[in-house]
mmCIF file with all atom_site columns, C-alpha atoms in Angstrom:
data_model
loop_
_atom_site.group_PDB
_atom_site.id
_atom_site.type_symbol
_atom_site.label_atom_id
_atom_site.label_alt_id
_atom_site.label_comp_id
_atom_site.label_asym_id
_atom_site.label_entity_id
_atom_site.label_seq_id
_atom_site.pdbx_PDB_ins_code
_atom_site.Cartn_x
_atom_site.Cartn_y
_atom_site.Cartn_z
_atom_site.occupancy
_atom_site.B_iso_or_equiv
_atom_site.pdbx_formal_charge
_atom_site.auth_seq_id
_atom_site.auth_comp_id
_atom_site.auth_asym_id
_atom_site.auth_atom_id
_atom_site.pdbx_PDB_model_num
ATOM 1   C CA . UNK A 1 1   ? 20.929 -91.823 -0.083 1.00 0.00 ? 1   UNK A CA 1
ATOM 2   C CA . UNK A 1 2   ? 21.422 -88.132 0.667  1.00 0.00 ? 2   UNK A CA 1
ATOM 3   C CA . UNK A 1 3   ? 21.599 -85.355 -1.905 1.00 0.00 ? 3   UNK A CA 1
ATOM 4   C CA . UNK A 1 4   ? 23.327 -82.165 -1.873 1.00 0.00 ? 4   UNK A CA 1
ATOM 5   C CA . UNK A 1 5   ? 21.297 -79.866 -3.490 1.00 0.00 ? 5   UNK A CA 1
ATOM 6   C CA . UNK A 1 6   ? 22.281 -76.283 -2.827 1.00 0.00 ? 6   UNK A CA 1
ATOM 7   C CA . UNK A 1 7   ? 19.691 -73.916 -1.523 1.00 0.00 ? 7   UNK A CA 1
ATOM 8   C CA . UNK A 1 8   ? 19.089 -70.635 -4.171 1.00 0.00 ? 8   UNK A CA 1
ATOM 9   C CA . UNK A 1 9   ? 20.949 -67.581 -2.103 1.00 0.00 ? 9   UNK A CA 1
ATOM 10  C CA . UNK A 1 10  ? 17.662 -65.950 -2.173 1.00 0.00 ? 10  UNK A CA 1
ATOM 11  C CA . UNK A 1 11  ? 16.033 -68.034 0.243  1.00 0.00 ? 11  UNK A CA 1
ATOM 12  C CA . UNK A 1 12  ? 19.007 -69.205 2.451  1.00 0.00 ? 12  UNK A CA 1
ATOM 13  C CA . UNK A 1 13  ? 18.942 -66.164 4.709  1.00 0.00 ? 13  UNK A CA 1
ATOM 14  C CA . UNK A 1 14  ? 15.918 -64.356 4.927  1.00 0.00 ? 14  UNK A CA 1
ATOM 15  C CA . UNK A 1 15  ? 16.968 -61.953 7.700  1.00 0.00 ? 15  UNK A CA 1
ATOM 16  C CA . UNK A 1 16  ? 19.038 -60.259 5.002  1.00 0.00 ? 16  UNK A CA 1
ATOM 17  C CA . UNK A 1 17  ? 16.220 -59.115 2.667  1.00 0.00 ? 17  UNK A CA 1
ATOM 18  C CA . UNK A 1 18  ? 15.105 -55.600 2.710  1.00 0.00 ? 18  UNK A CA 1
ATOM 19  C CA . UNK A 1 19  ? 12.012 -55.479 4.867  1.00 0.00 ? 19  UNK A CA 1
ATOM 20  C CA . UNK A 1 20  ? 10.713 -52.251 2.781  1.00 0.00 ? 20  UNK A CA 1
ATOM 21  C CA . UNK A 1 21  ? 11.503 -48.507 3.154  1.00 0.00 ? 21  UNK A CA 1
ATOM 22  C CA . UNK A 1 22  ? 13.630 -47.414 6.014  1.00 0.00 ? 22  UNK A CA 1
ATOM 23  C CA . UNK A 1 23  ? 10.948 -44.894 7.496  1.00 0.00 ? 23  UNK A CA 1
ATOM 24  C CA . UNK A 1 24  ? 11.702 -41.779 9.200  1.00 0.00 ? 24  UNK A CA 1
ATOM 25  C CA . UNK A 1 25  ? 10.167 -39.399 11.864 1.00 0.00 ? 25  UNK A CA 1
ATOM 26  C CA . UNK A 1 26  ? 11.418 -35.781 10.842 1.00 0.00 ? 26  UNK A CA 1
ATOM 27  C CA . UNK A 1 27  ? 11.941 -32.697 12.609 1.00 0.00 ? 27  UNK A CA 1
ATOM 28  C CA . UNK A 1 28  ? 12.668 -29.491 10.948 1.00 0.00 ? 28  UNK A CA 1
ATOM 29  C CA . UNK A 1 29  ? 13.125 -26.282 12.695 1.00 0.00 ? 29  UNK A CA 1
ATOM 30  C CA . UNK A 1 30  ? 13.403 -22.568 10.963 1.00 0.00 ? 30  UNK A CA 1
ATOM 31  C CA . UNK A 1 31  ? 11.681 -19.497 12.116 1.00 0.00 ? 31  UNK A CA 1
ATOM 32  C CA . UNK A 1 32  ? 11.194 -18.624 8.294  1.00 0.00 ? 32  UNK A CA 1
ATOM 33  C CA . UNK A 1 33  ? 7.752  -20.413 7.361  1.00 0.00 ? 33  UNK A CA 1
ATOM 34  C CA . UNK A 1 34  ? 8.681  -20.700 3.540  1.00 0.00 ? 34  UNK A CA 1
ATOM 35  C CA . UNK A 1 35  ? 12.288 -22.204 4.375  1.00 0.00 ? 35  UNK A CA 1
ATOM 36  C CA . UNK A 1 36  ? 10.245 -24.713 6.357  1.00 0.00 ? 36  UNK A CA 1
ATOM 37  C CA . UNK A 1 37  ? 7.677  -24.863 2.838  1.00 0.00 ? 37  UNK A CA 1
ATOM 38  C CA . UNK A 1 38  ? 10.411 -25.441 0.610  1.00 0.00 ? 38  UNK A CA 1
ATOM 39  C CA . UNK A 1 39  ? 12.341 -28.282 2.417  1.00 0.00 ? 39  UNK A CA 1
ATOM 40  C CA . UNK A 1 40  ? 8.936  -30.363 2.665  1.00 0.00 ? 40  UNK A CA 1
ATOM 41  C CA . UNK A 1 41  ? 8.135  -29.597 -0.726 1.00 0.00 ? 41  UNK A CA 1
ATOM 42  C CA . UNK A 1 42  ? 11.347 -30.360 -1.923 1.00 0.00 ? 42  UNK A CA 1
ATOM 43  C CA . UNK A 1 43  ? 12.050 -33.536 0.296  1.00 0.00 ? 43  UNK A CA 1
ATOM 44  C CA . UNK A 1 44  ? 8.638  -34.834 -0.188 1.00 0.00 ? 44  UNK A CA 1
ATOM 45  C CA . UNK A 1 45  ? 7.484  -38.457 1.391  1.00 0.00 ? 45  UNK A CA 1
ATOM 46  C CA . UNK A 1 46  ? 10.081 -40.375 -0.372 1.00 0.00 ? 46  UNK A CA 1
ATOM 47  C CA . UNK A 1 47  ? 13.491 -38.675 -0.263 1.00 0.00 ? 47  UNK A CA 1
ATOM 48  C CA . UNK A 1 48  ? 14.553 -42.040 -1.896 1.00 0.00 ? 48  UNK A CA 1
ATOM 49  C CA . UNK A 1 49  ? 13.172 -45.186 -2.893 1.00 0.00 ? 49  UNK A CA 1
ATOM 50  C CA . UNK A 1 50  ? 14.405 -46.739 0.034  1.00 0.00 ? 50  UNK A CA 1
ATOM 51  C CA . UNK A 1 51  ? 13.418 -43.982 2.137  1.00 0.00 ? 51  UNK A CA 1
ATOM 52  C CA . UNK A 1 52  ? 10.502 -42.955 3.364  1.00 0.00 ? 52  UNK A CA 1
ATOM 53  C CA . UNK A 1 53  ? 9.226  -39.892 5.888  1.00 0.00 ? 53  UNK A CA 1
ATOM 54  C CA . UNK A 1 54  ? 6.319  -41.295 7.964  1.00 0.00 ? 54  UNK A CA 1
ATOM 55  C CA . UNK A 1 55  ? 6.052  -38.090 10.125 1.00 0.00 ? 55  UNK A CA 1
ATOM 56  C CA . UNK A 1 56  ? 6.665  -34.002 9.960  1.00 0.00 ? 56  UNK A CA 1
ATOM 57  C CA . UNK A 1 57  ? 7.062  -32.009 12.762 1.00 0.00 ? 57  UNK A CA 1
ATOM 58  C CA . UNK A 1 58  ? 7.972  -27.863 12.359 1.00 0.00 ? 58  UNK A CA 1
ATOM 59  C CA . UNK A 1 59  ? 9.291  -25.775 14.850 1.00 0.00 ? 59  UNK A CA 1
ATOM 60  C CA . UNK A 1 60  ? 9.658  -21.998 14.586 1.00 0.00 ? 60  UNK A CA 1
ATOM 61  C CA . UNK A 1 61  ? 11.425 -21.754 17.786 1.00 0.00 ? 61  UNK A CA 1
ATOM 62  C CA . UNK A 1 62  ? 14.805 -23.328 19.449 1.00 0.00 ? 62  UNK A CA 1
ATOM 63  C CA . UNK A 1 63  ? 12.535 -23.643 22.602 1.00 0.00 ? 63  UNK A CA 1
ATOM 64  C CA . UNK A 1 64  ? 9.992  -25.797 20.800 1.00 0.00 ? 64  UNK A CA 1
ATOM 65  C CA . UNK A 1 65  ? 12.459 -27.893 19.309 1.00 0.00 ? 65  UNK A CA 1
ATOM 66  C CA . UNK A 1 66  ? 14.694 -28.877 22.478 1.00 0.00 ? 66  UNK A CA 1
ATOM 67  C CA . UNK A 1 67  ? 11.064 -29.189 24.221 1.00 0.00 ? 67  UNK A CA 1
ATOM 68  C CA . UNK A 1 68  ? 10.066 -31.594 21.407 1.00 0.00 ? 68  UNK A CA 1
ATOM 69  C CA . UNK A 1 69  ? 13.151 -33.823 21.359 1.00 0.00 ? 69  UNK A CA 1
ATOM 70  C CA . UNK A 1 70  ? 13.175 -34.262 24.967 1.00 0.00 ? 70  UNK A CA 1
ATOM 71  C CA . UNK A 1 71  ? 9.374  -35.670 24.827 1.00 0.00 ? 71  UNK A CA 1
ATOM 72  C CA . UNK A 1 72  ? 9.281  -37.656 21.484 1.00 0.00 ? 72  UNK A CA 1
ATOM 73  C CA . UNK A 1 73  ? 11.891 -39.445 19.414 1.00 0.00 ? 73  UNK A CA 1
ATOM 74  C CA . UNK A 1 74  ? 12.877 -38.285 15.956 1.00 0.00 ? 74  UNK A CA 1
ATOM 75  C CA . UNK A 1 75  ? 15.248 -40.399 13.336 1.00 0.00 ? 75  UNK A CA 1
ATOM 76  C CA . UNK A 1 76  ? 16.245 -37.109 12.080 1.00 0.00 ? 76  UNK A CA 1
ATOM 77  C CA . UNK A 1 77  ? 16.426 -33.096 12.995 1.00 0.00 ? 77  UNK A CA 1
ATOM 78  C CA . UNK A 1 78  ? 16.880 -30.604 9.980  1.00 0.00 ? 78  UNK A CA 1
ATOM 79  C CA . UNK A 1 79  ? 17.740 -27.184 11.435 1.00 0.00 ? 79  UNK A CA 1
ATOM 80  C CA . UNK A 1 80  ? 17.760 -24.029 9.941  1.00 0.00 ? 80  UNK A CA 1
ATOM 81  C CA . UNK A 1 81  ? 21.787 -22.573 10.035 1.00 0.00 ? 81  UNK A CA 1
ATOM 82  C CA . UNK A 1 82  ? 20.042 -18.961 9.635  1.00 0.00 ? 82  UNK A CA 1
ATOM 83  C CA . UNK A 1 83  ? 17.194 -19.161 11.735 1.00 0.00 ? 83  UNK A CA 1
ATOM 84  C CA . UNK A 1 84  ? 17.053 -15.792 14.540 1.00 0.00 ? 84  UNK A CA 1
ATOM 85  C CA . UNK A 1 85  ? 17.433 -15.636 16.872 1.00 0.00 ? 85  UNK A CA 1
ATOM 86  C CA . UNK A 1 86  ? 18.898 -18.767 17.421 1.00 0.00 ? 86  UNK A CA 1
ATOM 87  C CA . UNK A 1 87  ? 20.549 -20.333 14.260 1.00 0.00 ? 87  UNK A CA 1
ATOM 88  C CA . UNK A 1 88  ? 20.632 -24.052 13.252 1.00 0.00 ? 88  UNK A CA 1
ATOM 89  C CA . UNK A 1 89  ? 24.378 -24.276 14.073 1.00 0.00 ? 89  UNK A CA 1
ATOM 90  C CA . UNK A 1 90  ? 24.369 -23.319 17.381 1.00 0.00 ? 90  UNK A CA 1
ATOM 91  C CA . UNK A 1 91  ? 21.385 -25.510 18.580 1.00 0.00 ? 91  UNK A CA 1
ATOM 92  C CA . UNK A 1 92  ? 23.045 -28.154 17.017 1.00 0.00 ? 92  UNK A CA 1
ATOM 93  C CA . UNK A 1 93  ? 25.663 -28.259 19.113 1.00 0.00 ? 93  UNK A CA 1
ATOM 94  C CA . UNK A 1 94  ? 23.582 -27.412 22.417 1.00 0.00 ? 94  UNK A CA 1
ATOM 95  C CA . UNK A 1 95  ? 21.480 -30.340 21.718 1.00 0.00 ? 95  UNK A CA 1
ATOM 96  C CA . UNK A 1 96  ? 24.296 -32.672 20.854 1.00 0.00 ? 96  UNK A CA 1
ATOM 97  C CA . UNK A 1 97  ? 25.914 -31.815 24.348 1.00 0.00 ? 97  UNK A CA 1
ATOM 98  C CA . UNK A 1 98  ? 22.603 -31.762 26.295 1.00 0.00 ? 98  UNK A CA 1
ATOM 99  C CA . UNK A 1 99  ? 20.746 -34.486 25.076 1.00 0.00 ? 99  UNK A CA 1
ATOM 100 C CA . UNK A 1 100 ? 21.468 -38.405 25.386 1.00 0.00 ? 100 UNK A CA 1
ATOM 101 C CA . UNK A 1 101 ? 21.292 -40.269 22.253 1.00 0.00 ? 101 UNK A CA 1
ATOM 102 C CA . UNK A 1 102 ? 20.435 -37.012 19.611 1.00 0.00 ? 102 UNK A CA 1
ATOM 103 C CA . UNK A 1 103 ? 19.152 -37.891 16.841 1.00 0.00 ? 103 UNK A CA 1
ATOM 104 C CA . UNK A 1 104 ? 21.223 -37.530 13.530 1.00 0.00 ? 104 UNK A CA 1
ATOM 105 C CA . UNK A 1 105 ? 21.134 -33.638 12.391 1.00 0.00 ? 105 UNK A CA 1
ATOM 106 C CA . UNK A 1 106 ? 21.212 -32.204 8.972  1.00 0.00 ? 106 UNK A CA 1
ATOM 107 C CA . UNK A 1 107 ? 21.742 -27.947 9.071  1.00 0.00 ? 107 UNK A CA 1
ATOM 108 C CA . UNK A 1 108 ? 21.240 -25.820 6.629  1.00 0.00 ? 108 UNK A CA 1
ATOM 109 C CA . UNK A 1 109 ? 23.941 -23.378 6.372  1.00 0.00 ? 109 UNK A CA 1
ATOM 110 C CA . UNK A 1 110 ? 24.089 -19.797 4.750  1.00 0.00 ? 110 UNK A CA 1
ATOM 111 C CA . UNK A 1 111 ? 26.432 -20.957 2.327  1.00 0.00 ? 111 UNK A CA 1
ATOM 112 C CA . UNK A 1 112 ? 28.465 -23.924 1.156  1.00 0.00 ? 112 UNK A CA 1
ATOM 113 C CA . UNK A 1 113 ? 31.870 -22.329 2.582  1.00 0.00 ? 113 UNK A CA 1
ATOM 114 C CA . UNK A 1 114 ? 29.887 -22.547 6.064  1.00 0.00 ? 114 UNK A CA 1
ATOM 115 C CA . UNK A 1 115 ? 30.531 -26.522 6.251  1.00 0.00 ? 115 UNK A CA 1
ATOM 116 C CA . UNK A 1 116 ? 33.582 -25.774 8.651  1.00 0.00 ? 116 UNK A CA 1
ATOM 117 C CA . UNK A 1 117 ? 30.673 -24.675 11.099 1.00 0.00 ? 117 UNK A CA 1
ATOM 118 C CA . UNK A 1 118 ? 28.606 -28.065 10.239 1.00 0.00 ? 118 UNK A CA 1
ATOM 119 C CA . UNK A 1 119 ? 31.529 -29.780 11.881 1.00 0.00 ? 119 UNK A CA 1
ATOM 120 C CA . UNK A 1 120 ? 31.880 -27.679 14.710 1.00 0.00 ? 120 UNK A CA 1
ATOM 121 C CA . UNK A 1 121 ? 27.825 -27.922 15.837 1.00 0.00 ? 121 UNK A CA 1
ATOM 122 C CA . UNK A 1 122 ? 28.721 -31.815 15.345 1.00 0.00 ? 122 UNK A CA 1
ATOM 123 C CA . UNK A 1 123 ? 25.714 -31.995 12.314 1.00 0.00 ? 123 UNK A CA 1
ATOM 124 C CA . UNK A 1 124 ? 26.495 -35.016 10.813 1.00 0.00 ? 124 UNK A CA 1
ATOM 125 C CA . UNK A 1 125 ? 25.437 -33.250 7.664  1.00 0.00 ? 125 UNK A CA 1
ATOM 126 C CA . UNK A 1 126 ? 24.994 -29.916 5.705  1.00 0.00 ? 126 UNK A CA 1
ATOM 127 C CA . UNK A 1 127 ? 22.957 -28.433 2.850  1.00 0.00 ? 127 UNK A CA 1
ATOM 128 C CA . UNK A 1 128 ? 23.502 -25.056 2.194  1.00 0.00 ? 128 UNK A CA 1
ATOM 129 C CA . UNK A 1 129 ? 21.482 -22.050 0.835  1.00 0.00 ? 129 UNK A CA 1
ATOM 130 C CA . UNK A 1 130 ? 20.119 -21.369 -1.694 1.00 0.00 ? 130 UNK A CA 1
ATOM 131 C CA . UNK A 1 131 ? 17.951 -25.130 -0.993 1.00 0.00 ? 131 UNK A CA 1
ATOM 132 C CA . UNK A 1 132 ? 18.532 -27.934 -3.973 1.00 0.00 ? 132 UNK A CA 1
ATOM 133 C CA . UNK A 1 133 ? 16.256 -30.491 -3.444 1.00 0.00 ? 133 UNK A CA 1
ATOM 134 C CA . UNK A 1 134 ? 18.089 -32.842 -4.916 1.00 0.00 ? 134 UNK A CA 1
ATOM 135 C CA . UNK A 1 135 ? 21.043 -32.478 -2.662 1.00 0.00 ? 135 UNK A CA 1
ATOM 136 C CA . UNK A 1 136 ? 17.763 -32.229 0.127  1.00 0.00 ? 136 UNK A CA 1
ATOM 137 C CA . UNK A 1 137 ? 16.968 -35.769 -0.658 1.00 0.00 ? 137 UNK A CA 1
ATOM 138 C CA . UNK A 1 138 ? 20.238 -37.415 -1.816 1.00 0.00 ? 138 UNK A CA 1
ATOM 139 C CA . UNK A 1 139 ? 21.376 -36.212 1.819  1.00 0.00 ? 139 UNK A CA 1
ATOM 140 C CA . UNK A 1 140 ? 18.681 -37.540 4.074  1.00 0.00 ? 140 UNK A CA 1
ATOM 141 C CA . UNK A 1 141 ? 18.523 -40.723 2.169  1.00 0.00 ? 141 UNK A CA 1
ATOM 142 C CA . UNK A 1 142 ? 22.350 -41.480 2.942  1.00 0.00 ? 142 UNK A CA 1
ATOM 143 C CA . UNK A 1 143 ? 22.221 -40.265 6.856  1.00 0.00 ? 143 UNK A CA 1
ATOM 144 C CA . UNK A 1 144 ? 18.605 -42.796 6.269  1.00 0.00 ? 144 UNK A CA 1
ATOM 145 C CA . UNK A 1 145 ? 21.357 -45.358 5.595  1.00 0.00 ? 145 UNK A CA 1
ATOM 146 C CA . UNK A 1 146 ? 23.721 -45.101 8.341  1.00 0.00 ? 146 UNK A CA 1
ATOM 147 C CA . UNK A 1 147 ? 23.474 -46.969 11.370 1.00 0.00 ? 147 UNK A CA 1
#
């Protein structure tokens, strides 16, 4: 005699449960030392609940930053739109044409009006001055998300 006793949708697929907080190795780049201050301090470890940032790196220069992404791997580049001389927007775009598999890139442009230039550096996201950290967090969390 068999029964058919149906197994609770908690346990019939394990592979579907959340395995904890999707962690993520940051780099953020701006030649302005209390831009790069306020976006930590803002952004904090957990972004989100489901989110969490495992590593920091800061770079002051473009140079540092390509040279970094070429030799490590980041989950996620936050780049300063009005960092001199080179801006945010424009290494954006060099690093999505020069470098295989870039990671995802948030900028931070002079203004909300500049989002037209987010989508020409091919940022897959945009904050703009004057920093909110809520719009800090609720942005990395849903790039976080994306696969």
């Amino acid at each position: 005699m068999s029964s058919n006793v149906p197994v609770p949708a908690a346990t019939a697929d394990r592979s579907e449960q959340p395995s904890g907080p999707r962690q993520l190795t940051v780099l953020l780049y701006s030649d302005d030392s209390a831009t790069r201050d306020a976006v930590r301090v803002g952004v904090g470890r957990r972004p989100a609940k489901d989110v969490e940032i495992v590593a920091w790196r800061e770079c002051a220069t473009a140079a540092a930053v390509i040279d970094a992404v070429e030799k490590e791997h980041y989950d996620l580049l936050i780049l300063d739109g009005e960092a001199v001389p080179m801006g945010g927007l424009g290494l954006t775009r060099q690093l999505k044409n020069e470098i295989e598999n870039c990671p995802k890139v948030l900028v931070l442009t002079g203004r909300a009006a500049d989002g037209w230039l987010a989508s020409w550096s091919m940022a897959e996201a945009a904050v703009p001055h004057p920093l909110d950290p809520l719009a800090l967090c609720n942005t990395i969390a849903t790039l976080a998300r994306q696969d």
